[in-house]
Amino acid sequence: MYHSVGDCSEDPYRVTVSPARLDQQLGALRRRGLRGVGVAELLAARARGEGAGLVGLTFDDGYADFLSAALPLLRRHSCGATLYVLPGRLGGDNAWDPLGPRKPLLDADGIREAAAEGIEIGSHGLTHLDLTRVDGATLRAEVADSRAALSELVGAPVPGFCYPYGTVDRRAADAVRDAGYAYGCAIDPGPLTGPFALPRLHVGERDTPLRLSLKRRLHRWRRRPAEGV
């Protein structure tokens, strides 16, 4: 799980990875015989029994630096990824973060450009709200309306959803399923782990290849049994 790729000098939430570090991390994956792909591609390959050697790469929030900094490195290492964007904040910034610098988000043309480059486009909700804390109408809008808006924007179905802040409960997971998504990504969903509450591993600037390998092992040990959500 990545977010922004750029300058890490002011990064209170540790959501930024420098281009040099991302280059190092992707290179380490490739040297181990692994290839980064979007989540939909990963899940489809696993369903066919062909997921060995694939790693799902995700970029949350839809920062504008994805096109300028992340995409060239993904191409250099022959990797794909999923980009989760906010159709209610096109061309805006990360206003949900009270601390740190304002980071610009992709506009509609930028999202279309990423999709044209083969990047899977997924929804991160309309406006980046904690879906475990909103009312029913807002939940439906953030989940279903964002999918409809993105499908129209890119001219293709939107298979995946990513819960803002990584927080998910059964109500939010049910809303994602009911809206027609094929999967939903969280961070550490606990007992809800399943197709609509997929766990992910946060990757940051401090993660050298060795540290990242250790984090992956620890993440596996902490995973709880799936309950089919």
Tab-separated table of N, CA, C and O in Angstrom, residues 17-114:
chain	number	residue	atom	x	y	z
A	17	VAL	N	6.648	8.212	-0.194
A	17	VAL	CA	7.861	7.462	-0.492
A	17	VAL	C	8.606	8.222	-1.583
A	17	VAL	O	7.992	8.675	-2.555
A	18	SER	N	9.901	8.375	-1.429
A	18	SER	CA	10.674	9.080	-2.447
A	18	SER	C	10.791	8.218	-3.700
A	18	SER	O	10.734	6.983	-3.641
A	19	PRO	N	10.964	8.847	-4.865
A	19	PRO	CA	11.169	8.057	-6.086
A	19	PRO	C	12.344	7.091	-5.972
A	19	PRO	O	12.266	5.956	-6.455
A	20	ALA	N	13.418	7.528	-5.312
A	20	ALA	CA	14.587	6.652	-5.179
A	20	ALA	C	14.251	5.414	-4.363
A	20	ALA	O	14.688	4.299	-4.685
A	21	ARG	N	13.471	5.585	-3.289
A	21	ARG	CA	13.109	4.444	-2.454
A	21	ARG	C	12.149	3.516	-3.197
A	21	ARG	O	12.286	2.287	-3.121
A	22	LEU	N	11.174	4.071	-3.905
A	22	LEU	CA	10.260	3.228	-4.673
A	22	LEU	C	11.029	2.435	-5.726
A	22	LEU	O	10.771	1.241	-5.932
A	23	ASP	N	11.973	3.085	-6.385
A	23	ASP	CA	12.797	2.403	-7.374
A	23	ASP	C	13.529	1.227	-6.722
A	23	ASP	O	13.582	0.114	-7.272
A	24	GLN	N	14.084	1.452	-5.543
A	24	GLN	CA	14.790	0.395	-4.815
A	24	GLN	C	13.852	-0.739	-4.433
A	24	GLN	O	14.177	-1.926	-4.577
A	25	GLN	N	12.658	-0.403	-3.954
A	25	GLN	CA	11.700	-1.426	-3.522
A	25	GLN	C	11.209	-2.267	-4.690
A	25	GLN	O	11.119	-3.501	-4.598
A	26	LEU	N	10.879	-1.617	-5.806
A	26	LEU	CA	10.420	-2.362	-6.975
A	26	LEU	C	11.544	-3.232	-7.543
A	26	LEU	O	11.307	-4.372	-7.972
A	27	GLY	N	12.760	-2.707	-7.514
A	27	GLY	CA	13.897	-3.492	-7.976
A	27	GLY	C	14.107	-4.732	-7.128
A	27	GLY	O	14.422	-5.814	-7.641
A	28	ALA	N	13.914	-4.589	-5.810
A	28	ALA	CA	14.068	-5.737	-4.920
A	28	ALA	C	13.018	-6.798	-5.202
A	28	ALA	O	13.302	-8.002	-5.167
A	29	LEU	N	11.774	-6.363	-5.480
A	29	LEU	CA	10.732	-7.327	-5.838
A	29	LEU	C	11.119	-8.104	-7.092
A	29	LEU	O	10.994	-9.339	-7.140
A	30	ARG	N	11.575	-7.383	-8.097
A	30	ARG	CA	11.901	-8.028	-9.365
A	30	ARG	C	13.072	-8.996	-9.223
A	30	ARG	O	13.086	-10.062	-9.847
A	31	ARG	N	14.053	-8.641	-8.397
A	31	ARG	CA	15.195	-9.536	-8.194
A	31	ARG	C	14.782	-10.825	-7.497
A	31	ARG	O	15.435	-11.861	-7.651
A	32	ARG	N	13.698	-10.778	-6.752
A	32	ARG	CA	13.185	-11.971	-6.086
A	32	ARG	C	12.232	-12.765	-6.990
A	32	ARG	O	11.624	-13.730	-6.559
A	33	GLY	N	12.097	-12.350	-8.223
A	33	GLY	CA	11.230	-13.052	-9.146
A	33	GLY	C	9.772	-12.685	-9.007
A	33	GLY	O	8.894	-13.418	-9.488
A	34	LEU	N	9.473	-11.540	-8.387
A	34	LEU	CA	8.106	-11.092	-8.182
A	34	LEU	C	7.789	-9.931	-9.123
A	34	LEU	O	8.672	-9.168	-9.502
A	35	ARG	N	6.513	-9.799	-9.465
A	35	ARG	CA	6.086	-8.695	-10.338
A	35	ARG	C	4.848	-8.042	-9.757
A	35	ARG	O	3.891	-8.720	-9.383
A	36	GLY	N	4.875	-6.730	-9.673
A	36	GLY	CA	3.732	-5.983	-9.161
A	36	GLY	C	2.635	-5.880	-10.195
A	36	GLY	O	2.900	-5.634	-11.376
A	37	VAL	N	1.380	-6.057	-9.745
A	37	VAL	CA	0.213	-5.963	-10.619
A	37	VAL	C	-0.906	-5.263	-9.865
A	37	VAL	O	-0.836	-5.062	-8.650
A	38	GLY	N	-1.969	-4.914	-10.578
A	38	GLY	CA	-3.149	-4.377	-9.936
A	38	GLY	C	-3.879	-5.469	-9.153
A	38	GLY	O	-3.702	-6.671	-9.406
A	39	VAL	N	-4.729	-5.055	-8.240
A	39	VAL	CA	-5.403	-6.020	-7.371
A	39	VAL	C	-6.362	-6.912	-8.154
A	39	VAL	O	-6.439	-8.119	-7.912
A	40	ALA	N	-7.103	-6.338	-9.089
A	40	ALA	CA	-8.031	-7.158	-9.876
A	40	ALA	C	-7.284	-8.237	-10.648
A	40	ALA	O	-7.735	-9.390	-10.719
A	41	GLU	N	-6.150	-7.880	-11.218
A	41	GLU	CA	-5.347	-8.869	-11.940
A	41	GLU	C	-4.824	-9.940	-10.989
A	41	GLU	O	-4.819	-11.137	-11.314
A	42	LEU	N	-4.381	-9.527	-9.809
A	42	LEU	CA	-3.884	-10.481	-8.818
A	42	LEU	C	-4.971	-11.463	-8.404
A	42	LEU	O	-4.749	-12.684	-8.360
A	43	LEU	N	-6.162	-10.956	-8.104
A	43	LEU	CA	-7.244	-11.824	-7.652
A	43	LEU	C	-7.677	-12.786	-8.761
A	43	LEU	O	-7.973	-13.961	-8.501
A	44	ALA	N	-7.721	-12.302	-9.999
A	44	ALA	CA	-8.088	-13.169	-11.118
A	44	ALA	C	-7.052	-14.267	-11.313
A	44	ALA	O	-7.398	-15.435	-11.562
A	45	ALA	N	-5.777	-13.912	-11.193
A	45	ALA	CA	-4.718	-14.912	-11.343
A	45	ALA	C	-4.772	-15.943	-10.218
A	45	ALA	O	-4.611	-17.147	-10.458
A	46	ARG	N	-5.028	-15.503	-9.024
A	46	ARG	CA	-5.118	-16.441	-7.903
A	46	ARG	C	-6.309	-17.378	-8.067
A	46	ARG	O	-6.231	-18.555	-7.718
A	47	ALA	N	-7.405	-16.867	-8.607
A	47	ALA	CA	-8.576	-17.716	-8.831
A	47	ALA	C	-8.281	-18.814	-9.851
A	47	ALA	O	-8.875	-19.902	-9.788
A	48	ARG	N	-7.350	-18.549	-10.769
A	48	ARG	CA	-6.944	-19.550	-11.763
A	48	ARG	C	-5.818	-20.442	-11.259
A	48	ARG	O	-5.348	-21.315	-11.983
A	49	GLY	N	-5.346	-20.179	-10.036
A	49	GLY	CA	-4.209	-20.919	-9.514
A	49	GLY	C	-2.892	-20.463	-10.088
A	49	GLY	O	-1.905	-21.204	-10.064
A	50	GLU	N	-2.836	-19.204	-10.584
A	50	GLU	CA	-1.642	-18.682	-11.243
A	50	GLU	C	-1.091	-17.437	-10.556
A	50	GLU	O	-0.428	-16.612	-11.179
A	51	GLY	N	-1.354	-17.294	-9.258
A	51	GLY	CA	-0.955	-16.079	-8.570
A	51	GLY	C	0.471	-16.081	-8.045
A	51	GLY	O	0.960	-15.039	-7.585
A	52	ALA	N	1.160	-17.199	-8.112
A	52	ALA	CA	2.534	-17.244	-7.613
A	52	ALA	C	3.406	-16.274	-8.400
A	52	ALA	O	3.350	-16.207	-9.626
A	53	GLY	N	4.201	-15.501	-7.688
A	53	GLY	CA	5.090	-14.550	-8.330
A	53	GLY	C	4.484	-13.182	-8.564
A	53	GLY	O	5.163	-12.297	-9.090
A	54	LEU	N	3.217	-12.998	-8.177
A	54	LEU	CA	2.564	-11.704	-8.349
A	54	LEU	C	2.348	-11.037	-7.000
A	54	LEU	O	2.031	-11.698	-6.014
A	55	VAL	N	2.484	-9.723	-6.970
A	55	VAL	CA	2.264	-8.924	-5.767
A	55	VAL	C	1.346	-7.761	-6.132
A	55	VAL	O	1.609	-7.037	-7.099
A	56	GLY	N	0.266	-7.586	-5.393
A	56	GLY	CA	-0.620	-6.465	-5.637
A	56	GLY	C	-0.003	-5.165	-5.149
A	56	GLY	O	0.425	-5.081	-3.995
A	57	LEU	N	0.062	-4.163	-6.015
A	57	LEU	CA	0.565	-2.838	-5.647
A	57	LEU	C	-0.588	-1.846	-5.710
A	57	LEU	O	-1.293	-1.782	-6.716
A	58	THR	N	-0.772	-1.076	-4.647
A	58	THR	CA	-1.865	-0.104	-4.616
A	58	THR	C	-1.326	1.276	-4.248
A	58	THR	O	-0.393	1.405	-3.457
A	59	PHE	N	-1.962	2.302	-4.818
A	59	PHE	CA	-1.628	3.698	-4.527
A	59	PHE	C	-2.927	4.399	-4.164
A	59	PHE	O	-3.816	4.572	-5.003
A	60	ASP	N	-3.057	4.809	-2.906
A	60	ASP	CA	-4.279	5.422	-2.405
A	60	ASP	C	-4.303	6.931	-2.656
A	60	ASP	O	-3.263	7.588	-2.699
A	61	ASP	N	-5.493	7.460	-2.778
A	61	ASP	CA	-5.795	8.897	-2.790
A	61	ASP	C	-5.721	9.547	-4.162
A	61	ASP	O	-6.328	10.585	-4.388
A	62	GLY	N	-4.950	8.982	-5.093
A	62	GLY	CA	-4.881	9.569	-6.425
A	62	GLY	C	-4.071	10.842	-6.500
A	62	GLY	O	-4.483	11.819	-7.154
A	63	TYR	N	-2.915	10.857	-5.867
A	63	TYR	CA	-2.070	12.042	-5.915
A	63	TYR	C	-1.551	12.281	-7.332
A	63	TYR	O	-1.270	11.348	-8.088
A	64	ALA	N	-1.410	13.558	-7.675
A	64	ALA	CA	-0.948	13.914	-9.016
A	64	ALA	C	0.454	13.396	-9.287
A	64	ALA	O	0.819	13.152	-10.444
A	65	ASP	N	1.252	13.206	-8.240
A	65	ASP	CA	2.613	12.731	-8.451
A	65	ASP	C	2.663	11.273	-8.912
A	65	ASP	O	3.734	10.764	-9.257
A	66	PHE	N	1.515	10.582	-8.920
A	66	PHE	CA	1.515	9.220	-9.446
A	66	PHE	C	1.982	9.216	-10.897
A	66	PHE	O	2.794	8.367	-11.303
A	67	LEU	N	1.481	10.152	-11.695
A	67	LEU	CA	1.852	10.192	-13.108
A	67	LEU	C	3.309	10.593	-13.314
A	67	LEU	O	4.009	10.014	-14.149
A	68	SER	N	3.765	11.571	-12.563
A	68	SER	CA	5.112	12.097	-12.799
A	68	SER	C	6.204	11.271	-12.135
A	68	SER	O	7.320	11.191	-12.655
A	69	ALA	N	5.906	10.637	-10.998
A	69	ALA	CA	6.956	9.950	-10.241
A	69	ALA	C	6.772	8.443	-10.167
A	69	ALA	O	7.735	7.686	-10.335
A	70	ALA	N	5.555	7.969	-9.886
A	70	ALA	CA	5.351	6.530	-9.695
A	70	ALA	C	5.270	5.772	-11.012
A	70	ALA	O	5.897	4.719	-11.188
A	71	LEU	N	4.483	6.279	-11.963
A	71	LEU	CA	4.242	5.541	-13.196
A	71	LEU	C	5.522	5.254	-13.982
A	71	LEU	O	5.710	4.120	-14.455
A	72	PRO	N	6.443	6.209	-14.130
A	72	PRO	CA	7.677	5.881	-14.851
A	72	PRO	C	8.473	4.745	-14.195
A	72	PRO	O	9.078	3.928	-14.901
A	73	LEU	N	8.448	4.677	-12.862
A	73	LEU	CA	9.171	3.608	-12.180
A	73	LEU	C	8.462	2.267	-12.325
A	73	LEU	O	9.101	1.219	-12.470
A	74	LEU	N	7.138	2.287	-12.288
A	74	LEU	CA	6.403	1.053	-12.545
A	74	LEU	C	6.723	0.531	-13.940
A	74	LEU	O	6.917	-0.678	-14.135
A	75	ARG	N	6.774	1.422	-14.912
A	75	ARG	CA	7.088	1.011	-16.276
A	75	ARG	C	8.525	0.477	-16.361
A	75	ARG	O	8.802	-0.500	-17.065
A	76	ARG	N	9.452	1.131	-15.677
A	76	ARG	CA	10.850	0.681	-15.708
A	76	ARG	C	10.982	-0.747	-15.210
A	76	ARG	O	11.784	-1.531	-15.734
A	77	HIS	N	10.176	-1.095	-14.227
A	77	HIS	CA	10.271	-2.434	-13.624
A	77	HIS	C	9.185	-3.388	-14.144
A	77	HIS	O	8.993	-4.458	-13.577
A	78	SER	N	8.498	-2.987	-15.197
A	78	SER	CA	7.464	-3.826	-15.825
A	78	SER	C	6.398	-4.259	-14.825
A	78	SER	O	5.994	-5.424	-14.778
A	79	CYS	N	5.951	-3.308	-14.024
A	79	CYS	CA	4.934	-3.572	-13.009
A	79	CYS	C	3.647	-2.810	-13.317
A	79	CYS	O	3.672	-1.749	-13.945
A	80	GLY	N	2.554	-3.358	-12.864
A	80	GLY	CA	1.276	-2.664	-12.883
A	80	GLY	C	0.887	-2.276	-11.470
A	80	GLY	O	1.632	-2.504	-10.513
A	81	ALA	N	-0.297	-1.702	-11.316
A	81	ALA	CA	-0.758	-1.281	-9.994
A	81	ALA	C	-2.223	-0.888	-10.084
A	81	ALA	O	-2.787	-0.761	-11.168
A	82	THR	N	-2.824	-0.692	-8.916
A	82	THR	CA	-4.164	-0.115	-8.819
A	82	THR	C	-4.058	1.259	-8.188
A	82	THR	O	-3.368	1.439	-7.180
A	83	LEU	N	-4.739	2.220	-8.780
A	83	LEU	CA	-4.766	3.594	-8.291
A	83	LEU	C	-6.173	3.887	-7.789
A	83	LEU	O	-7.134	3.858	-8.571
A	84	TYR	N	-6.322	4.156	-6.488
A	84	TYR	CA	-7.628	4.437	-5.902
A	84	TYR	C	-7.814	5.946	-5.798
A	84	TYR	O	-7.030	6.633	-5.133
A	85	VAL	N	-8.853	6.449	-6.452
A	85	VAL	CA	-9.027	7.889	-6.593
A	85	VAL	C	-10.364	8.348	-6.005
A	85	VAL	O	-11.235	7.544	-5.682
A	86	LEU	N	-10.498	9.672	-5.895
A	86	LEU	CA	-11.641	10.308	-5.256
A	86	LEU	C	-12.370	11.193	-6.271
A	86	LEU	O	-12.005	12.348	-6.464
A	87	PRO	N	-13.403	10.680	-6.940
A	87	PRO	CA	-14.065	11.486	-7.969
A	87	PRO	C	-14.763	12.730	-7.441
A	87	PRO	O	-15.100	13.627	-8.219
A	88	GLY	N	-14.971	12.816	-6.131
A	88	GLY	CA	-15.549	14.019	-5.558
A	88	GLY	C	-14.522	15.096	-5.259
A	88	GLY	O	-14.886	16.197	-4.823
A	89	ARG	N	-13.241	14.808	-5.506
A	89	ARG	CA	-12.174	15.786	-5.252
A	89	ARG	C	-11.245	15.925	-6.459
A	89	ARG	O	-10.045	16.186	-6.308
A	90	LEU	N	-11.751	15.762	-7.644
A	90	LEU	CA	-10.924	15.836	-8.844
A	90	LEU	C	-10.185	17.171	-8.916
A	90	LEU	O	-10.795	18.238	-8.832
A	91	GLY	N	-8.871	17.097	-9.073
A	91	GLY	CA	-8.075	18.301	-9.160
A	91	GLY	C	-7.943	19.058	-7.858
A	91	GLY	O	-7.418	20.181	-7.845
A	92	GLY	N	-8.381	18.459	-6.747
A	92	GLY	CA	-8.285	19.107	-5.442
A	92	GLY	C	-6.988	18.765	-4.739
A	92	GLY	O	-5.937	18.617	-5.374
A	93	ASP	N	-7.077	18.642	-3.420
A	93	ASP	CA	-5.887	18.270	-2.663
A	93	ASP	C	-6.302	17.429	-1.462
A	93	ASP	O	-7.483	17.129	-1.268
A	94	ASN	N	-5.331	17.038	-0.643
A	94	ASN	CA	-5.570	16.172	0.511
A	94	ASN	C	-6.082	16.973	1.706
A	94	ASN	O	-5.463	16.995	2.784
A	95	ALA	N	-7.231	17.591	1.549
A	95	ALA	CA	-7.790	18.462	2.592
A	95	ALA	C	-8.146	17.692	3.857
A	95	ALA	O	-8.334	18.306	4.912
A	96	TRP	N	-8.254	16.372	3.777
A	96	TRP	CA	-8.595	15.569	4.960
A	96	TRP	C	-7.426	15.444	5.935
A	96	TRP	O	-7.610	14.994	7.061
A	97	ASP	N	-6.219	15.804	5.506
A	97	ASP	CA	-5.047	15.752	6.380
A	97	ASP	C	-4.813	17.119	7.003
A	97	ASP	O	-4.376	18.044	6.305
A	98	PRO	N	-5.090	17.295	8.298
A	98	PRO	CA	-4.935	18.626	8.896
A	98	PRO	C	-3.493	19.074	9.024
A	98	PRO	O	-3.224	20.273	9.116
A	99	LEU	N	-2.555	18.140	9.036
A	99	LEU	CA	-1.139	18.487	9.173
A	99	LEU	C	-0.422	18.243	7.850
A	99	LEU	O	-0.884	17.486	7.001
A	100	GLY	N	0.736	18.870	7.712
A	100	GLY	CA	1.555	18.604	6.541
A	100	GLY	C	1.159	19.426	5.333
A	100	GLY	O	0.186	20.176	5.343
A	101	PRO	N	1.931	19.278	4.249
A	101	PRO	CA	1.701	20.079	3.048
A	101	PRO	C	0.461	19.628	2.295
A	101	PRO	O	0.029	18.477	2.386
A	102	ARG	N	-0.154	20.550	1.555
A	102	ARG	CA	-1.244	20.208	0.659
A	102	ARG	C	-0.643	19.559	-0.592
A	102	ARG	O	0.267	20.108	-1.218
A	103	LYS	N	-1.154	18.399	-0.931
A	103	LYS	CA	-0.663	17.673	-2.099
A	103	LYS	C	-1.765	17.629	-3.151
A	103	LYS	O	-2.882	17.213	-2.857
A	104	PRO	N	-1.474	18.035	-4.374
A	104	PRO	CA	-2.510	18.039	-5.412
A	104	PRO	C	-2.912	16.622	-5.813
A	104	PRO	O	-2.087	15.699	-5.825
A	105	LEU	N	-4.194	16.483	-6.148
A	105	LEU	CA	-4.748	15.225	-6.622
A	105	LEU	C	-4.940	15.269	-8.132
A	105	LEU	O	-5.047	16.343	-8.721
A	106	LEU	N	-4.999	14.101	-8.735
A	106	LEU	CA	-5.233	14.019	-10.171
A	106	LEU	C	-6.591	14.601	-10.542
A	106	LEU	O	-7.572	14.447	-9.809
A	107	ASP	N	-6.644	15.243	-11.691
A	107	ASP	CA	-7.930	15.669	-12.237
A	107	ASP	C	-8.455	14.570	-13.167
A	107	ASP	O	-7.854	13.489	-13.276
A	108	ALA	N	-9.576	14.827	-13.828
A	108	ALA	CA	-10.187	13.805	-14.678
A	108	ALA	C	-9.243	13.364	-15.788
A	108	ALA	O	-9.127	12.162	-16.084
A	109	ASP	N	-8.546	14.310	-16.425
A	109	ASP	CA	-7.631	13.950	-17.507
A	109	ASP	C	-6.489	13.087	-16.996
A	109	ASP	O	-6.044	12.152	-17.682
A	110	GLY	N	-5.998	13.391	-15.790
A	110	GLY	CA	-4.915	12.598	-15.229
A	110	GLY	C	-5.333	11.165	-14.937
A	110	GLY	O	-4.570	10.214	-15.164
A	111	ILE	N	-6.551	10.992	-14.444
A	111	ILE	CA	-7.055	9.647	-14.180
A	111	ILE	C	-7.211	8.879	-15.485
A	111	ILE	O	-6.861	7.697	-15.587
A	112	ARG	N	-7.728	9.558	-16.509
A	112	ARG	CA	-7.862	8.894	-17.816
A	112	ARG	C	-6.491	8.507	-18.372
A	112	ARG	O	-6.335	7.451	-18.994
A	113	GLU	N	-5.508	9.356	-18.163
A	113	GLU	CA	-4.160	9.049	-18.641
A	113	GLU	C	-3.614	7.808	-17.949
A	113	GLU	O	-3.019	6.933	-18.601
A	114	ALA	N	-3.811	7.722	-16.639
A	114	ALA	CA	-3.346	6.537	-15.903
A	114	ALA	C	-4.048	5.283	-16.409
A	114	ALA	O	-3.422	4.238	-16.608
